[in-house]
Short mmCIF file of C-alpha atoms in Angstrom, two decimals:
data_model
loop_
_atom_site.label_atom_id
_atom_site.label_comp_id
_atom_site.label_asym_id
_atom_site.label_seq_id
_atom_site.Cartn_x
_atom_site.Cartn_y
_atom_site.Cartn_z
CA MET G 293 17.79 162.32 120.07
CA LYS G 294 15.84 161.58 116.89
CA ASN G 295 12.33 161.33 116.68
CA LYS G 296 10.85 158.09 115.26
CA THR G 297 8.31 158.61 112.38
CA SER G 298 5.90 155.67 111.57
CA PHE G 299 5.14 155.25 107.96
CA PRO G 300 1.81 153.65 106.59
CA PRO G 301 2.43 150.33 104.96
CA ARG G 302 3.15 150.20 101.27
CA GLU G 303 0.70 148.99 98.88
CA GLY G 304 0.81 145.33 98.33
CA GLU G 305 2.64 144.71 101.80
CA PRO G 306 0.37 142.73 104.40
CA GLN G 307 -0.70 144.65 107.34
CA PRO G 308 0.25 143.56 110.64
CA SER G 309 -2.48 142.03 112.70
CA ARG G 310 -3.06 142.31 116.47
CA CYS G 311 -5.37 139.46 116.81
CA PRO G 312 -4.08 136.81 118.75
CA ASP G 313 -3.55 133.33 117.23
CA ASN G 314 -6.35 130.89 116.47
CA SER G 315 -5.50 128.64 119.18
CA ALA G 316 -7.69 127.17 121.61
CA PHE G 317 -6.00 128.72 124.74
CA LYS G 318 -5.85 132.03 123.24
CA GLN G 319 -9.28 132.15 121.79
CA GLN G 320 -10.66 130.58 125.00
CA ARG G 321 -11.92 127.54 123.70
CA LEU G 322 -10.73 125.38 126.02
CA PRO G 323 -13.16 123.26 128.28
CA ALA G 324 -14.07 124.74 131.69
CA TRP G 325 -15.92 123.40 134.66
CA LYS G 326 -18.78 125.89 135.45
CA PRO G 327 -20.53 124.84 138.84
CA GLN G 328 -24.05 125.51 139.07
CA LEU G 329 -24.55 126.91 142.79
CA THR G 330 -27.81 125.49 144.31
CA ILE G 331 -28.86 126.36 147.62
CA ALA G 332 -28.33 122.94 148.96
CA SER G 333 -24.56 123.03 147.76
CA VAL G 334 -24.06 126.24 149.05
CA LEU G 335 -25.59 125.35 152.62
CA CYS G 336 -23.76 122.20 152.72
CA SER G 337 -20.38 123.88 152.24
CA PHE G 338 -21.02 126.50 155.10
CA PHE G 339 -22.35 123.84 157.63
CA LEU G 340 -19.56 121.20 156.62
CA THR G 341 -16.81 124.13 156.97
CA GLY G 342 -18.41 125.25 160.45
CA ALA G 343 -18.72 121.69 161.72
CA PHE G 344 -15.01 121.03 160.70
CA CYS G 345 -13.64 124.19 162.26
CA LEU G 346 -15.66 123.81 165.46
CA THR G 347 -14.33 120.17 165.87
CA VAL G 348 -10.55 121.25 165.26
CA GLY G 349 -10.96 124.12 167.47
CA VAL G 350 -12.56 122.15 170.35
CA CYS G 351 -9.61 119.48 169.97
CA LEU G 352 -7.10 122.38 170.10
CA VAL G 353 -8.35 124.13 172.88
CA LEU G 354 -8.95 120.89 175.09
CA SER G 355 -5.35 120.00 174.29
CA ALA G 356 -3.93 123.22 175.12
CA ASN G 357 -5.73 123.33 178.46
CA SER G 358 -4.29 119.91 179.06
CA VAL G 359 -0.60 121.39 179.09
CA ARG G 360 1.01 121.78 182.78
CA GLU G 361 2.90 125.13 183.10
CA ILE G 362 4.38 127.19 185.69
CA GLN G 363 5.33 130.71 185.09
CA ILE G 364 7.42 132.89 187.52
CA ASP G 365 8.03 136.68 187.16
CA TYR G 366 11.62 137.27 188.53
CA SER G 367 11.87 141.07 187.58
CA ASP G 368 11.00 142.27 191.15
CA LYS G 369 12.41 139.53 192.98
CA CYS G 370 15.85 140.03 191.57
CA SER G 371 15.45 143.76 191.94
CA ASP G 372 18.78 144.04 193.64
CA CYS G 373 20.52 142.50 190.80
CA SER G 374 18.74 144.46 188.30
CA ARG G 375 19.93 147.91 190.03
CA PHE G 376 23.37 146.20 190.33
CA ARG G 377 23.72 145.41 186.56
CA GLU G 378 22.36 149.00 185.55
CA ASN G 379 25.85 150.20 186.68
CA SER G 380 27.96 149.71 183.54
CA SER G 381 31.19 149.22 185.63
CA ASN G 382 29.76 146.30 187.12
CA TRP G 383 29.77 144.39 183.77
CA ASN G 384 32.24 141.75 184.71
CA LYS G 385 30.94 140.92 188.02
CA GLU G 386 28.36 138.34 188.74
CA CYS G 387 25.21 138.88 190.79
CA HIS G 388 23.08 135.93 191.89
CA CYS G 389 19.41 135.53 193.23
CA SER G 390 17.40 132.63 194.22
CA ILE G 391 13.28 132.21 193.81
CA ASN G 392 11.62 129.31 195.70
CA PHE G 393 8.78 127.48 194.50
CA THR G 394 6.47 124.41 195.37
CA LEU G 395 4.95 121.81 192.97
CA LYS G 396 1.88 120.61 194.51
CA GLU G 397 1.57 117.80 191.91
CA ALA G 398 4.16 116.34 189.69
CA ILE G 399 4.64 117.51 186.34
CA LEU G 400 4.96 114.08 184.07
CA GLY G 401 6.52 113.60 180.82
CA ASP G 402 8.94 115.78 178.97
CA VAL G 403 9.45 119.29 180.65
CA PHE G 404 10.71 122.25 178.91
CA MET G 405 12.13 125.47 180.53
CA TYR G 406 11.63 128.67 178.57
CA TYR G 407 12.68 132.40 179.42
CA GLY G 408 10.05 134.99 178.64
CA LEU G 409 10.59 138.64 177.98
CA GLN G 410 7.75 141.54 178.01
CA ASN G 411 8.12 144.72 176.33
CA PHE G 412 11.00 143.73 174.43
CA PHE G 413 10.47 144.80 170.69
CA GLN G 414 12.47 142.67 168.45
CA ASN G 415 10.32 143.62 165.16
CA HIS G 416 11.96 146.95 164.62
CA ARG G 417 13.32 147.08 161.11
CA ARG G 418 16.72 147.98 161.71
CA TYR G 419 16.85 145.78 164.69
CA VAL G 420 15.90 142.78 162.39
CA ASN G 421 18.18 143.83 159.58
CA SER G 422 21.08 144.31 162.01
CA ARG G 423 22.92 140.87 161.05
CA SER G 424 25.25 139.40 158.61
CA ASP G 425 24.20 136.09 157.30
CA ALA G 426 27.38 135.42 155.41
CA GLN G 427 29.22 135.90 158.67
CA LEU G 428 27.02 133.46 160.50
CA LEU G 429 27.60 131.04 157.67
CA GLY G 430 31.39 130.94 158.72
CA ARG G 431 32.49 133.07 155.80
CA ASN G 432 35.41 135.64 155.73
CA VAL G 433 33.16 138.90 155.14
CA ASN G 434 33.86 142.49 155.61
CA VAL G 435 31.18 143.36 158.10
CA GLN G 436 31.31 147.08 157.64
CA ARG G 437 29.53 146.38 154.17
CA SER G 438 26.64 144.74 156.06
CA TYR G 439 23.66 146.21 158.05
CA CYS G 440 25.60 145.27 161.27
CA ALA G 441 26.65 149.16 161.84
CA PRO G 442 27.04 150.56 164.71
CA PHE G 443 27.62 147.28 165.98
CA SER G 444 30.02 146.02 163.24
CA THR G 445 33.78 147.07 164.25
CA TYR G 446 35.51 148.75 167.08
CA ARG G 447 37.25 151.79 166.81
CA ASN G 448 40.62 150.31 166.17
CA GLY G 449 38.86 148.42 163.04
CA THR G 450 38.69 145.13 165.06
CA PRO G 451 35.54 143.42 163.50
CA MET G 452 32.73 142.02 165.82
CA ALA G 453 31.94 138.17 165.77
CA PRO G 454 29.11 137.93 165.79
CA CYS G 455 28.11 141.51 164.39
CA GLY G 456 24.83 143.27 164.69
CA ALA G 457 22.45 144.37 167.18
CA ILE G 458 20.44 141.32 167.67
CA ALA G 459 23.35 139.28 168.57
CA ASN G 460 24.89 142.03 170.71
CA SER G 461 21.40 142.14 172.80
CA MET G 462 21.66 138.19 173.37
CA PHE G 463 19.79 137.04 176.54
CA ASN G 464 22.52 135.72 178.84
CA ASP G 465 20.91 135.10 182.50
CA THR G 466 21.89 131.64 183.56
CA ILE G 467 19.13 129.65 185.05
CA ASP G 468 19.36 126.58 187.15
CA LEU G 469 16.88 124.44 188.90
CA PHE G 470 17.32 122.74 192.33
CA TYR G 471 14.98 119.97 194.08
CA SER G 472 14.81 119.92 197.78
CA GLN G 473 14.37 116.27 199.02
CA ASN G 474 14.25 115.74 202.62
CA SER G 475 17.24 117.60 203.77
CA SER G 476 19.28 117.16 200.41
CA VAL G 477 19.19 119.49 197.59
CA ILE G 478 19.50 117.99 193.89
CA GLN G 479 20.40 119.85 191.05
CA VAL G 480 18.04 119.16 188.19
CA PRO G 481 19.86 118.04 185.01
CA LEU G 482 19.20 120.25 182.08
CA LEU G 483 19.85 119.58 178.40
CA LYS G 484 21.26 122.62 176.54
CA THR G 485 21.86 121.10 173.05
CA GLY G 486 19.26 119.68 170.75
CA ASN G 487 16.92 122.73 171.46
CA SER G 488 17.22 124.58 168.16
CA TRP G 489 15.88 123.68 164.75
CA TRP G 490 17.98 121.32 162.60
CA THR G 491 18.16 123.57 159.68
CA ASP G 492 19.42 126.34 161.78
CA LYS G 493 21.96 124.09 163.43
CA ASN G 494 23.31 122.32 159.95
CA VAL G 495 22.29 125.05 157.29
CA LYS G 496 21.79 128.39 158.55
CA PHE G 497 24.75 128.50 161.11
CA ARG G 498 28.39 127.61 160.60
CA ASN G 499 31.66 128.23 162.19
CA PRO G 500 34.57 129.26 160.32
CA GLU G 501 36.75 126.53 159.06
CA SER G 502 39.73 125.72 161.31
CA TYR G 503 41.85 123.47 163.30
CA ASN G 504 40.25 125.08 166.46
CA LEU G 505 37.66 127.59 167.25
CA SER G 506 40.10 130.00 169.08
CA SER G 507 42.21 130.40 165.86
CA ALA G 508 38.89 130.30 163.87
CA PHE G 509 37.91 133.56 165.39
CA ALA G 510 41.11 135.05 165.49
CA GLY G 511 41.36 138.71 164.75
CA THR G 512 37.89 139.58 165.94
CA ALA G 513 36.38 140.64 169.09
CA ARG G 514 33.33 139.82 171.06
CA PRO G 515 30.17 142.32 170.98
CA PRO G 516 30.10 144.93 173.65
CA TYR G 517 27.57 143.78 175.72
CA TRP G 518 28.97 140.15 175.91
CA GLN G 519 30.98 138.82 178.85
CA LYS G 520 32.92 136.14 176.90
CA PRO G 521 33.91 135.75 173.28
CA VAL G 522 31.66 133.61 170.95
CA TYR G 523 33.87 130.64 170.86
CA LEU G 524 33.69 129.97 174.74
CA LEU G 525 29.84 130.40 175.03
CA ASP G 526 29.76 126.52 176.28
CA GLU G 527 32.93 125.78 177.76
CA GLU G 528 31.78 122.30 178.58
CA ASP G 529 30.94 121.03 174.89
CA GLU G 530 33.09 122.27 172.05
CA ARG G 531 30.27 121.37 169.74
CA ASN G 532 28.01 123.80 171.13
CA ASN G 533 30.37 126.66 170.78
CA GLY G 534 30.62 129.55 168.15
CA PHE G 535 27.92 130.39 165.86
CA VAL G 536 26.44 126.82 166.27
CA ASN G 537 25.57 127.39 170.03
CA ASP G 538 21.77 126.46 170.60
CA ASP G 539 21.06 129.49 172.84
CA PHE G 540 22.59 131.96 170.33
CA ILE G 541 20.98 130.22 167.33
CA ILE G 542 17.37 130.50 169.23
CA TRP G 543 17.94 134.21 170.15
CA MET G 544 18.62 134.94 166.57
CA ARG G 545 15.18 133.92 165.32
CA VAL G 546 13.58 137.19 166.30
CA SER G 547 9.82 137.49 167.50
CA ALA G 548 7.11 139.37 165.89
CA PHE G 549 5.64 140.46 169.30
CA ALA G 550 7.05 142.50 172.21
CA THR G 551 6.06 139.63 174.70
CA PHE G 552 7.55 136.39 173.82
CA ARG G 553 9.51 133.12 175.08
CA ASN G 554 12.31 131.20 173.86
CA LEU G 555 13.15 127.54 174.50
CA TYR G 556 16.06 127.63 177.17
CA ARG G 557 16.64 124.08 178.41
CA ARG G 558 15.07 120.62 178.66
CA VAL G 559 14.99 118.63 181.89
CA GLN G 560 17.01 115.41 181.01
CA ARG G 561 14.81 112.39 182.47
CA VAL G 562 17.33 110.42 184.67
CA ARG G 563 17.48 109.14 188.13
CA HIS G 564 14.83 111.32 190.20
CA PHE G 565 13.36 112.87 187.08
CA ALA G 566 13.07 109.79 184.99
CA GLU G 567 9.10 110.49 184.77
CA GLY G 568 9.48 114.40 184.96
CA LEU G 569 9.41 116.79 187.87
CA PRO G 570 8.33 114.91 191.23
CA ALA G 571 6.13 117.13 193.61
CA GLY G 572 7.91 119.13 196.09
CA ASN G 573 10.23 122.34 196.82
CA TYR G 574 12.08 123.76 194.04
CA THR G 575 14.69 126.67 193.84
CA PHE G 576 15.72 128.73 190.57
CA ARG G 577 19.34 130.15 191.03
CA ILE G 578 19.81 132.76 188.49
CA SER G 579 22.87 134.61 187.64
CA TYR G 580 21.50 138.02 186.53
CA ASN G 581 22.90 139.46 183.62
CA PHE G 582 20.28 140.79 181.58
CA PRO G 583 18.99 144.29 182.35
CA VAL G 584 15.41 145.08 181.58
CA SER G 585 14.36 148.28 183.99
CA ARG G 586 15.43 150.58 181.30
CA PHE G 587 12.88 149.76 178.73
CA LYS G 588 10.43 148.74 181.37
CA GLY G 589 10.42 145.40 180.69
CA ARG G 590 9.74 141.96 182.59
CA LYS G 591 11.41 138.63 182.68
CA HIS G 592 9.81 135.12 183.47
CA VAL G 593 10.98 131.68 183.68
CA ILE G 594 8.41 128.92 182.56
CA LEU G 595 8.24 125.46 183.17
CA SER G 596 5.86 123.63 180.66
CA THR G 597 4.96 120.27 178.98
CA VAL G 598 3.96 120.04 175.55
CA VAL G 599 1.24 117.95 173.40
CA TRP G 600 0.58 116.83 170.03
CA SER G 601 -0.65 120.55 169.27
CA GLY G 602 2.51 122.08 170.83
CA GLY G 603 2.63 124.29 174.08
CA SER G 604 0.02 126.14 176.02
CA ASN G 605 -1.15 128.70 173.48
CA PRO G 606 -4.78 128.48 172.75
CA PHE G 607 -5.04 131.08 170.11
CA LEU G 608 -5.30 128.51 167.37
CA GLY G 609 -8.15 126.85 168.56
CA ILE G 610 -9.88 130.02 169.41
CA ALA G 611 -9.64 130.98 165.88
CA TYR G 612 -10.95 128.11 164.44
CA LEU G 613 -13.95 128.18 167.20
CA VAL G 614 -14.59 131.75 165.84
CA SER G 615 -14.22 130.63 162.10
CA GLY G 616 -16.35 127.62 162.60
CA THR G 617 -19.01 129.68 164.51
CA ALA G 618 -19.19 132.32 161.82
CA ALA G 619 -19.50 129.81 158.94
CA THR G 620 -22.17 128.12 160.87
CA LEU G 621 -24.15 131.21 161.46
CA THR G 622 -23.80 132.26 157.91
CA GLY G 623 -25.42 128.99 156.89
CA PHE G 624 -28.26 129.67 158.91
CA VAL G 625 -28.65 133.20 157.71
CA ILE G 626 -28.54 132.01 154.07
CA ALA G 627 -31.11 129.21 155.02
CA GLY G 628 -33.35 131.68 156.51
CA ILE G 629 -33.30 134.61 153.63
CA HIS G 630 -33.94 131.47 151.29
CA LEU G 631 -37.00 130.28 153.15
CA LYS G 632 -38.24 133.61 153.36
CA LEU G 633 -37.90 134.52 149.63
CA ARG G 634 -39.71 131.02 148.76
CA LYS G 635 -42.71 131.72 150.92
CA LYS G 636 -42.99 134.87 149.34
CA LYS G 637 -42.46 133.49 145.62
CA THR G 638 -45.07 130.81 146.53
CA TYR G 639 -47.64 133.42 147.95
CA PHE G 640 -47.23 135.51 144.57
CA GLN G 641 -47.77 132.65 142.50
CA ARG G 642 -50.91 131.63 144.07
CA GLN G 643 -52.23 135.21 143.61
#
């Protein structure tokens, strides 16, 4: 490689200049706003910020406390099914358990059912990346070139649909709710669609194009831990099948924390439940399919209402209260320091 040698400019040739152009922008002659901070403006900014944060924080905390919520841990109550499910030879057999509870007061308004998991870490890097977004868009892709391994293909080369560790570990307990009225038992109608985000349902997830779903997923196989193929996730509603199934879409939105909850169903407000859930005796009937004892996890089912600020989560309100308190205290500290220095200055001027 030849060395580049720089020669001095010849006589009479103009020397290159390193100075920036003589423009207002490059010579920093543009008009600028230079605020002069006074003690009054500084104190006003701190106190106004503190008052705003405290007001918003109080409103958010009161709103979160007004949410009606019932949370039931069924990990121990369904321990027999948990031990039954730990045996891999029982993967295609069903196990049911029932949990009774009583509502002393009616839950009025829209009621949402969630399932909660504890000690289930979805934020592991390999777990988060273990998916094929191109496959979830309905494209014909080679999943072996994706991050789905080892849940990409079977030994015979058949690709999995959907592939990846997230899809393979999908929550698949079935939860039904029953209401006991007098001597009759009424099943609470639950809505399984309309629970996912519009952008997920219409933009990020799509089924392969074909005249029916079974032919669209021909040549693929279900993930190892699934009991049915992806095109049979909802046998009652053809539009809620495949990659656009609401339960599947919600599960694919991974959580940042080890303890989380996902929306499972919404109570349909018809007949006896037109105003919500009336007071009385209820029963959760659970088809236990998702084992958690191996990683020392817990499972919950939650019935909750929502308000204008969301569900029962006081974190945001507490954060506003802490920020408002800190801003207000900082304002008082600055005011105290200013008064102390001003007294000293007045004293020395008199001397």
